[in-house]
C-alpha positions as a printed NumPy array, in Angstrom:
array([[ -5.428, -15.361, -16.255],
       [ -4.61 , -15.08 , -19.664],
       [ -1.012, -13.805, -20.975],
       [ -2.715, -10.837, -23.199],
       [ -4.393,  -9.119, -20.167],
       [ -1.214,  -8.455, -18.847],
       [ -1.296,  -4.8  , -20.134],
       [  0.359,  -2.526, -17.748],
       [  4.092,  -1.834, -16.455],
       [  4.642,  -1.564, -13.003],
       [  7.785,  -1.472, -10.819],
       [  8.131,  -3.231,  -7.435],
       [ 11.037,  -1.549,  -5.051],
       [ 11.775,  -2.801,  -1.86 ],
       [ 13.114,  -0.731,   1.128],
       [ 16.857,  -0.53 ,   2.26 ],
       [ 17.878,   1.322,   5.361],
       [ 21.069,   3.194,   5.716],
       [ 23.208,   2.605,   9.346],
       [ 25.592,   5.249,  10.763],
       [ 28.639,   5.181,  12.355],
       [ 26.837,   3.956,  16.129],
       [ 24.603,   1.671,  14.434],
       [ 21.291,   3.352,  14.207],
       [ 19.435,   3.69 ,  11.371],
       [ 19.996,   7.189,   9.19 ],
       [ 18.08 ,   7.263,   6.034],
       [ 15.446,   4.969,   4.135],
       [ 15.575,   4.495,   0.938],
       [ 13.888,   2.207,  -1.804],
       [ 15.521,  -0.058,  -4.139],
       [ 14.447,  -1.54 ,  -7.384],
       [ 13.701,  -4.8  ,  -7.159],
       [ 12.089,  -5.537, -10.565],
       [ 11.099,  -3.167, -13.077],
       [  8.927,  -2.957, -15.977],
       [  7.052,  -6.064, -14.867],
       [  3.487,  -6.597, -17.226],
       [  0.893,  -6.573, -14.805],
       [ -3.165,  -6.76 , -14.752],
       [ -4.88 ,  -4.337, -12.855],
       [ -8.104,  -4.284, -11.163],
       [ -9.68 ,  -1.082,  -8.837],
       [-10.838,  -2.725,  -5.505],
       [-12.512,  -0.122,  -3.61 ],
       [-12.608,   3.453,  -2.943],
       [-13.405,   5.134,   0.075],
       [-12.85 ,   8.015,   1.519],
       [-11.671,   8.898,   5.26 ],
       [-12.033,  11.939,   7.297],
       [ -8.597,  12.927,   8.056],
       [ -7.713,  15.942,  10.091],
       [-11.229,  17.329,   9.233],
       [-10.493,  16.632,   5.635],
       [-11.379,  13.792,   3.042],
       [ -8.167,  12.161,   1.638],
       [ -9.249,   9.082,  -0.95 ],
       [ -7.854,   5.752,  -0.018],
       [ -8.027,   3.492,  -2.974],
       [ -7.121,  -0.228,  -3.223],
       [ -6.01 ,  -2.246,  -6.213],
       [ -5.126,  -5.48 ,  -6.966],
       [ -1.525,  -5.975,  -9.431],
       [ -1.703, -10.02 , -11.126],
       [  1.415, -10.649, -12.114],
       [  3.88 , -13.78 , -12.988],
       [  5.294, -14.972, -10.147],
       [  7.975, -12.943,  -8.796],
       [ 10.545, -14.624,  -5.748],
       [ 11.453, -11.728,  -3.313],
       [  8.078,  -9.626,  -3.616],
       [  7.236,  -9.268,   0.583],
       [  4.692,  -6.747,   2.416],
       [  6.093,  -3.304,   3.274],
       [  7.191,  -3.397,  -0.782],
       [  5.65 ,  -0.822,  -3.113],
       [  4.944,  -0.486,  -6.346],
       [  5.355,   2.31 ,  -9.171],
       [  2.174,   2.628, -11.401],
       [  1.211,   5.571, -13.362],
       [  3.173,   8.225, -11.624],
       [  1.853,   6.561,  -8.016],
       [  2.963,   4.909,  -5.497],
       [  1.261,   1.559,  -4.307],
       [  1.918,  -0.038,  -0.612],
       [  1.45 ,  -3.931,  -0.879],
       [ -1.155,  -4.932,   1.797],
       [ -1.296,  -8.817,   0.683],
       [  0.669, -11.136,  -1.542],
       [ -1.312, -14.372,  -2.925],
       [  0.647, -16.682,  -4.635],
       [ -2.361, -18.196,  -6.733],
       [ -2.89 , -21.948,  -6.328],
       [  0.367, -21.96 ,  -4.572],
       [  1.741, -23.172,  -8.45 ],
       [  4.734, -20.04 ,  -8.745],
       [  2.925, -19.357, -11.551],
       [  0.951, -16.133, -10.713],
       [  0.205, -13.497,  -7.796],
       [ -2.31 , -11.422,  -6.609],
       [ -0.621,  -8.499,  -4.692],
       [ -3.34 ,  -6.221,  -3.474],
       [ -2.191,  -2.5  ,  -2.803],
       [ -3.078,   0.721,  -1.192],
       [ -2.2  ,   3.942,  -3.35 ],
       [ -0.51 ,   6.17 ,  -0.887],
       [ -0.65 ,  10.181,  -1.695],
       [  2.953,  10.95 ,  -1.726],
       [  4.305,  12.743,  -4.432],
       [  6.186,  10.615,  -7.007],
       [  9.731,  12.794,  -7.884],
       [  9.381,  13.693, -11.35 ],
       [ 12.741,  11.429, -12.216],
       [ 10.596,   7.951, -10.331],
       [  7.863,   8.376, -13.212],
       [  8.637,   6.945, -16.641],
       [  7.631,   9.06 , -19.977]])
């Protein structure tokens, strides 16, 4: 992978959970845990699933990116205005050098603060 395809920001958050006063978990939240990162990305598939006796579009992407300590499954990612669920994490070659994360686009809403302009 050359440096120049890199051509897209994305953000990776992770999740945090919030205990209360017996223990138990209260809220969930997500954290950033890099942002801005320059990123390649590829459309994997689209399909669509019937859902409740409606189609909702599942789409799948893969992110290349440098190689980032910390990124784990059950991360997402910020892309466009939309949110991204890592499915797999491939640390190419096993060299640090780059990673394939590949990514399901979930159909949340993205709050209108989340997206950058």
């Amino acid at each position: 992978m050359k440096v120049g395809k890199l051509r897209h920001k994305i953000d990776i958050a992770y999740r945090t959970a919030s205990t209360g006063s017996r223990g138990g978990p209260t809220s969930t939240d997500w954290e950033d845990l890099y942002t801005n990162v320059p990123a390649h990305i590829e459309q994997l598939s689209g399909t669509e699933l019937e859902q409740a006796r409606q189609l909702v579009p599942e789409s799948t992407h893969k992110f290349v990116i440098r190689y980032h300590g910390g990124v784990s499954l059950g991360d997402r990612i910020l892309f466009s205005g939309a949110f991204y669920y890592i499915d797999s994490i491939n640390n190419v070659e096993e060299r640090n050098f780059w990673q394939e994360i590949v990514a399901t686009k979930s159909n949340e809403i993205v709050p209108i603060e989340t997206v950058p302009i």
